[in-house]
Amino acid sequence: MTTYYSGTPKAYVAVDCIIFGFDNNKLKLMLGKRQMDPGRGEWSLYGGFVGMHESVDEAAHRVLYELTGLKNLYMRQVGAFGAVDRDPGERVVSIAYCALIKISDYDHQLYEEHAAEWVDLDHLPPLYSDHQQMVLKAISLLRKSIKTEPITNSLLPDYFTLTQLQHVYEAILGESIDKRNFRKRIMSIDLVEKTEMIDKITSKRGAALYRFNNNRYEGVRL
């Protein structure tokens, strides 16, 4: 290791993962209580420090895998957070990442080991440091991405009803959508394909099940 920068101040680089899931027609955020000082016991996103021999992307994927046991998930960088006083312990710059997972795929044992909790976005508790700002920026990013990227298939099962799909859009956008217009728009641009299967669990009358036509997302705007 060289000593080129031995005379300059040092700062820590961390990653924080903003992990969203979808359940009971609500967008959920994975939170836990900090197990270390500063901020011990406060609600927090999950994260970690970047290792000397890994990129920030690699560190984010590592943290996400250690937490969920899942790979190849939707993940996007949200931005850098580096206010001088953001961490009372040391000078820490954090790179925030947004990830989407299917709650049903989550390893329940890891969920318990990390004492994680899925919290409704409408009922978020006060969060450690600037984590609230990270979450708000991540939601803003999702609201832009949902118009051009197949992000909803990271939250829904492989087969779903159009009602379930609409609920995901409403949860992310934070607003109600007209049912008739939504279905007309979705079907007109072939974002989903109808299957022969029928949902008899969430629909008493039995609703048709659909699957994503991911190839149609490129260049499509809702």
mmCIF file of C-alpha atoms in Angstrom:
data_model
loop_
_atom_site.group_PDB
_atom_site.id
_atom_site.type_symbol
_atom_site.label_atom_id
_atom_site.label_comp_id
_atom_site.label_asym_id
_atom_site.label_seq_id
_atom_site.Cartn_x
_atom_site.Cartn_y
_atom_site.Cartn_z
ATOM 1 C CA MET A 1 0.000 0.000 0.000
ATOM 2 C CA THR A 2 1.410 3.394 -0.997
ATOM 3 C CA THR A 3 1.337 6.466 1.193
ATOM 4 C CA TYR A 4 0.442 9.017 -1.499
ATOM 5 C CA TYR A 5 -2.368 10.523 0.570
ATOM 6 C CA SER A 6 -0.945 10.121 4.050
ATOM 7 C CA GLY A 7 -1.312 13.805 4.808
ATOM 8 C CA THR A 8 -4.993 14.107 3.908
ATOM 9 C CA PRO A 9 -8.081 13.518 6.099
ATOM 10 C CA LYS A 10 -9.760 10.134 5.828
ATOM 11 C CA ALA A 11 -13.442 9.310 5.531
ATOM 12 C CA TYR A 12 -15.398 6.050 5.658
ATOM 13 C CA VAL A 13 -17.495 4.917 2.683
ATOM 14 C CA ALA A 14 -20.677 2.943 3.386
ATOM 15 C CA VAL A 15 -23.664 1.592 1.491
ATOM 16 C CA ASP A 16 -27.273 1.637 2.661
ATOM 17 C CA CYS A 17 -29.914 -0.608 1.107
ATOM 18 C CA ILE A 18 -33.474 0.683 0.734
ATOM 19 C CA ILE A 19 -35.364 -2.592 0.328
ATOM 20 C CA PHE A 20 -38.983 -2.515 -0.797
ATOM 21 C CA GLY A 21 -41.522 -5.332 -0.889
ATOM 22 C CA PHE A 22 -45.232 -5.506 -1.685
ATOM 23 C CA ASP A 23 -47.855 -7.101 0.553
ATOM 24 C CA ASN A 24 -51.584 -6.597 1.226
ATOM 25 C CA ASN A 25 -51.722 -3.938 -1.499
ATOM 26 C CA LYS A 26 -49.098 -1.877 0.308
ATOM 27 C CA LEU A 27 -45.507 -0.984 -0.468
ATOM 28 C CA LYS A 28 -43.352 -2.099 2.458
ATOM 29 C CA LEU A 29 -39.889 -1.035 3.587
ATOM 30 C CA MET A 30 -37.481 -3.350 5.361
ATOM 31 C CA LEU A 31 -36.159 -1.820 8.581
ATOM 32 C CA GLY A 32 -34.286 -2.925 11.655
ATOM 33 C CA LYS A 33 -33.031 -1.416 14.880
ATOM 34 C CA ARG A 34 -29.357 -0.487 14.985
ATOM 35 C CA GLN A 35 -27.226 -2.854 17.016
ATOM 36 C CA MET A 36 -24.304 -0.457 17.419
ATOM 37 C CA ASP A 37 -23.427 3.048 18.499
ATOM 38 C CA PRO A 38 -24.099 5.734 17.498
ATOM 39 C CA GLY A 39 -27.846 5.409 17.213
ATOM 40 C CA ARG A 40 -28.188 2.067 18.965
ATOM 41 C CA GLY A 41 -31.850 1.052 19.083
ATOM 42 C CA GLU A 42 -33.004 3.529 16.432
ATOM 43 C CA TRP A 43 -34.898 2.382 13.346
ATOM 44 C CA SER A 44 -32.547 2.162 10.406
ATOM 45 C CA LEU A 45 -31.984 0.897 6.897
ATOM 46 C CA TYR A 46 -29.594 -2.019 6.527
ATOM 47 C CA GLY A 47 -26.095 -1.303 5.283
ATOM 48 C CA GLY A 48 -22.400 -1.735 5.819
ATOM 49 C CA PHE A 49 -18.977 -0.340 5.036
ATOM 50 C CA VAL A 50 -17.307 -0.796 1.661
ATOM 51 C CA GLY A 51 -14.371 -3.215 1.820
ATOM 52 C CA MET A 52 -10.910 -2.267 0.610
ATOM 53 C CA HIS A 53 -11.138 -4.673 -2.317
ATOM 54 C CA GLU A 54 -14.737 -4.217 -3.468
ATOM 55 C CA SER A 55 -16.591 -1.574 -5.452
ATOM 56 C CA VAL A 56 -19.594 0.222 -3.988
ATOM 57 C CA ASP A 57 -21.863 -1.872 -6.230
ATOM 58 C CA GLU A 58 -20.239 -5.076 -4.981
ATOM 59 C CA ALA A 59 -20.634 -3.933 -1.381
ATOM 60 C CA ALA A 60 -24.338 -3.222 -1.914
ATOM 61 C CA HIS A 61 -24.922 -6.633 -3.489
ATOM 62 C CA ARG A 62 -23.017 -8.281 -0.644
ATOM 63 C CA VAL A 63 -25.086 -6.536 2.022
ATOM 64 C CA LEU A 64 -28.316 -7.411 0.221
ATOM 65 C CA TYR A 65 -27.345 -11.070 -0.152
ATOM 66 C CA GLU A 66 -26.247 -11.384 3.486
ATOM 67 C CA LEU A 67 -29.568 -9.916 4.541
ATOM 68 C CA THR A 68 -31.937 -11.788 2.215
ATOM 69 C CA GLY A 69 -30.078 -14.751 0.749
ATOM 70 C CA LEU A 70 -31.288 -13.620 -2.703
ATOM 71 C CA LYS A 71 -29.309 -12.772 -5.849
ATOM 72 C CA ASN A 72 -30.101 -11.161 -9.200
ATOM 73 C CA LEU A 73 -32.540 -8.707 -7.648
ATOM 74 C CA TYR A 74 -33.606 -5.349 -9.016
ATOM 75 C CA MET A 75 -31.153 -2.828 -7.571
ATOM 76 C CA ARG A 76 -30.400 0.748 -8.558
ATOM 77 C CA GLN A 77 -28.103 3.376 -7.062
ATOM 78 C CA VAL A 78 -30.132 6.187 -5.529
ATOM 79 C CA GLY A 79 -27.351 8.644 -4.774
ATOM 80 C CA ALA A 80 -24.593 9.725 -2.419
ATOM 81 C CA PHE A 81 -25.281 11.190 1.016
ATOM 82 C CA GLY A 82 -22.348 13.017 2.520
ATOM 83 C CA ALA A 83 -23.424 15.795 4.846
ATOM 84 C CA VAL A 84 -20.566 16.514 7.223
ATOM 85 C CA ASP A 85 -22.646 15.818 10.322
ATOM 86 C CA ARG A 86 -24.743 12.915 8.973
ATOM 87 C CA ASP A 87 -23.000 10.398 11.252
ATOM 88 C CA PRO A 88 -22.054 11.529 14.757
ATOM 89 C CA GLY A 89 -19.501 8.735 15.049
ATOM 90 C CA GLU A 90 -17.108 9.427 12.183
ATOM 91 C CA ARG A 91 -16.945 11.167 8.816
ATOM 92 C CA VAL A 92 -19.021 8.740 6.732
ATOM 93 C CA VAL A 93 -20.192 9.087 3.144
ATOM 94 C CA SER A 94 -22.956 6.643 2.228
ATOM 95 C CA ILE A 95 -24.070 5.464 -1.209
ATOM 96 C CA ALA A 96 -27.744 4.500 -1.102
ATOM 97 C CA TYR A 97 -29.218 1.702 -3.210
ATOM 98 C CA CYS A 98 -32.842 0.817 -3.884
ATOM 99 C CA ALA A 99 -33.790 -2.866 -4.148
ATOM 100 C CA LEU A 100 -37.082 -4.663 -4.828
ATOM 101 C CA ILE A 101 -37.844 -8.177 -3.616
ATOM 102 C CA LYS A 102 -40.770 -10.550 -3.493
ATOM 103 C CA ILE A 103 -41.525 -10.940 0.175
ATOM 104 C CA SER A 104 -42.558 -14.568 -0.346
ATOM 105 C CA ASP A 105 -39.030 -15.376 -1.637
ATOM 106 C CA TYR A 106 -37.301 -13.978 1.432
ATOM 107 C CA ASP A 107 -35.460 -16.522 3.568
ATOM 108 C CA HIS A 108 -37.495 -16.470 6.775
ATOM 109 C CA GLN A 109 -34.543 -17.659 8.869
ATOM 110 C CA LEU A 110 -32.425 -14.708 7.734
ATOM 111 C CA TYR A 111 -35.383 -12.434 8.396
ATOM 112 C CA GLU A 112 -35.406 -13.569 12.024
ATOM 113 C CA GLU A 113 -31.613 -13.558 12.399
ATOM 114 C CA HIS A 114 -31.425 -9.903 11.372
ATOM 115 C CA ALA A 115 -34.546 -8.949 13.362
ATOM 116 C CA ALA A 116 -35.906 -7.322 10.228
ATOM 117 C CA GLU A 117 -39.382 -5.894 9.963
ATOM 118 C CA TRP A 118 -41.562 -4.931 7.000
ATOM 119 C CA VAL A 119 -43.040 -1.525 7.713
ATOM 120 C CA ASP A 120 -45.843 0.225 5.811
ATOM 121 C CA LEU A 121 -44.597 3.321 3.989
ATOM 122 C CA ASP A 122 -47.600 5.160 5.396
ATOM 123 C CA HIS A 123 -46.493 4.442 8.958
ATOM 124 C CA LEU A 124 -42.731 4.857 8.938
ATOM 125 C CA PRO A 125 -41.128 5.553 12.329
ATOM 126 C CA PRO A 126 -38.409 8.197 12.695
ATOM 127 C CA LEU A 127 -35.254 6.864 11.038
ATOM 128 C CA TYR A 128 -31.579 7.139 11.935
ATOM 129 C CA SER A 129 -29.565 10.018 10.486
ATOM 130 C CA ASP A 130 -30.577 10.871 6.896
ATOM 131 C CA HIS A 131 -32.219 7.532 6.110
ATOM 132 C CA GLN A 132 -35.597 9.237 5.711
ATOM 133 C CA GLN A 133 -34.124 11.357 2.910
ATOM 134 C CA MET A 134 -32.754 8.224 1.253
ATOM 135 C CA VAL A 135 -36.178 6.587 1.321
ATOM 136 C CA LEU A 136 -37.911 9.632 -0.155
ATOM 137 C CA LYS A 137 -35.372 9.856 -2.967
ATOM 138 C CA ALA A 138 -35.733 6.128 -3.662
ATOM 139 C CA ILE A 139 -39.515 6.445 -3.947
ATOM 140 C CA SER A 140 -39.090 9.341 -6.366
ATOM 141 C CA LEU A 141 -36.767 7.161 -8.449
ATOM 142 C CA LEU A 142 -39.275 4.296 -8.479
ATOM 143 C CA ARG A 143 -42.064 6.600 -9.632
ATOM 144 C CA LYS A 144 -39.979 7.573 -12.648
ATOM 145 C CA SER A 145 -38.725 4.048 -13.351
ATOM 146 C CA ILE A 146 -42.138 2.388 -13.264
ATOM 147 C CA LYS A 147 -43.030 4.192 -16.501
ATOM 148 C CA THR A 148 -40.180 2.683 -18.508
ATOM 149 C CA GLU A 149 -38.832 -0.359 -16.647
ATOM 150 C CA PRO A 150 -40.414 -3.710 -15.683
ATOM 151 C CA ILE A 151 -39.916 -3.076 -11.980
ATOM 152 C CA THR A 152 -43.349 -4.356 -10.996
ATOM 153 C CA ASN A 153 -42.338 -7.926 -11.845
ATOM 154 C CA SER A 154 -39.817 -7.727 -8.994
ATOM 155 C CA LEU A 155 -42.684 -7.310 -6.529
ATOM 156 C CA LEU A 156 -45.414 -9.581 -7.909
ATOM 157 C CA PRO A 157 -45.556 -13.373 -8.256
ATOM 158 C CA ASP A 158 -44.962 -14.888 -11.698
ATOM 159 C CA TYR A 159 -48.717 -15.000 -12.299
ATOM 160 C CA PHE A 160 -51.037 -12.230 -11.115
ATOM 161 C CA THR A 161 -54.384 -10.582 -11.719
ATOM 162 C CA LEU A 162 -54.770 -7.176 -13.324
ATOM 163 C CA THR A 163 -56.163 -5.946 -10.019
ATOM 164 C CA GLN A 164 -52.956 -6.961 -8.262
ATOM 165 C CA LEU A 165 -50.911 -5.202 -10.927
ATOM 166 C CA GLN A 166 -52.967 -2.037 -10.515
ATOM 167 C CA HIS A 167 -52.476 -2.123 -6.752
ATOM 168 C CA VAL A 168 -48.690 -2.208 -7.236
ATOM 169 C CA TYR A 169 -48.826 0.843 -9.488
ATOM 170 C CA GLU A 170 -51.033 2.674 -7.004
ATOM 171 C CA ALA A 171 -48.736 1.772 -4.092
ATOM 172 C CA ILE A 172 -45.651 3.082 -5.869
ATOM 173 C CA LEU A 173 -47.267 6.177 -7.355
ATOM 174 C CA GLY A 174 -49.112 6.974 -4.126
ATOM 175 C CA GLU A 175 -52.407 7.679 -5.851
ATOM 176 C CA SER A 176 -55.552 5.942 -7.065
ATOM 177 C CA ILE A 177 -55.813 4.933 -10.710
ATOM 178 C CA ASP A 178 -58.996 4.631 -12.741
ATOM 179 C CA LYS A 179 -59.538 0.892 -13.260
ATOM 180 C CA ARG A 180 -60.923 1.079 -16.775
ATOM 181 C CA ASN A 181 -58.253 3.450 -18.103
ATOM 182 C CA PHE A 182 -55.469 1.465 -16.446
ATOM 183 C CA ARG A 183 -56.531 -1.838 -17.987
ATOM 184 C CA LYS A 184 -57.075 -0.269 -21.382
ATOM 185 C CA ARG A 185 -53.589 1.254 -21.344
ATOM 186 C CA ILE A 186 -51.873 -1.912 -20.091
ATOM 187 C CA MET A 187 -53.537 -4.104 -22.691
ATOM 188 C CA SER A 188 -52.991 -1.650 -25.548
ATOM 189 C CA ILE A 189 -49.205 -1.795 -25.192
ATOM 190 C CA ASP A 190 -49.000 -5.545 -24.518
ATOM 191 C CA LEU A 191 -47.111 -5.269 -21.234
ATOM 192 C CA VAL A 192 -48.789 -8.434 -19.959
ATOM 193 C CA GLU A 193 -49.963 -11.703 -21.458
ATOM 194 C CA LYS A 194 -53.149 -13.460 -20.445
ATOM 195 C CA THR A 195 -52.763 -17.100 -19.405
ATOM 196 C CA GLU A 196 -55.267 -19.938 -19.210
ATOM 197 C CA MET A 197 -55.053 -19.979 -15.419
ATOM 198 C CA ILE A 198 -57.680 -18.606 -13.069
ATOM 199 C CA ASP A 199 -57.152 -17.084 -9.637
ATOM 200 C CA LYS A 200 -59.689 -18.537 -7.214
ATOM 201 C CA ILE A 201 -57.884 -17.494 -4.030
ATOM 202 C CA THR A 202 -57.919 -13.693 -4.070
ATOM 203 C CA SER A 203 -60.956 -13.470 -6.350
ATOM 204 C CA LYS A 204 -64.233 -15.101 -5.345
ATOM 205 C CA ARG A 205 -65.575 -14.994 -8.895
ATOM 206 C CA GLY A 206 -62.295 -16.214 -10.371
ATOM 207 C CA ALA A 207 -60.063 -13.750 -12.205
ATOM 208 C CA ALA A 208 -57.763 -14.438 -15.129
ATOM 209 C CA LEU A 209 -54.059 -14.653 -14.335
ATOM 210 C CA TYR A 210 -51.490 -12.773 -16.375
ATOM 211 C CA ARG A 211 -47.722 -12.766 -16.743
ATOM 212 C CA PHE A 212 -45.283 -10.071 -17.839
ATOM 213 C CA ASN A 213 -44.190 -9.590 -21.419
ATOM 214 C CA ASN A 214 -40.857 -8.044 -20.447
ATOM 215 C CA ASN A 215 -39.722 -7.444 -24.037
ATOM 216 C CA ARG A 216 -42.415 -4.807 -24.411
ATOM 217 C CA TYR A 217 -41.019 -2.495 -21.744
ATOM 218 C CA GLU A 218 -38.204 -1.115 -23.892
ATOM 219 C CA GLY A 219 -39.141 2.361 -24.997
ATOM 220 C CA VAL A 220 -42.669 2.106 -23.590
ATOM 221 C CA ARG A 221 -44.123 4.864 -21.447
ATOM 222 C CA LEU A 222 -47.306 4.498 -19.395
#
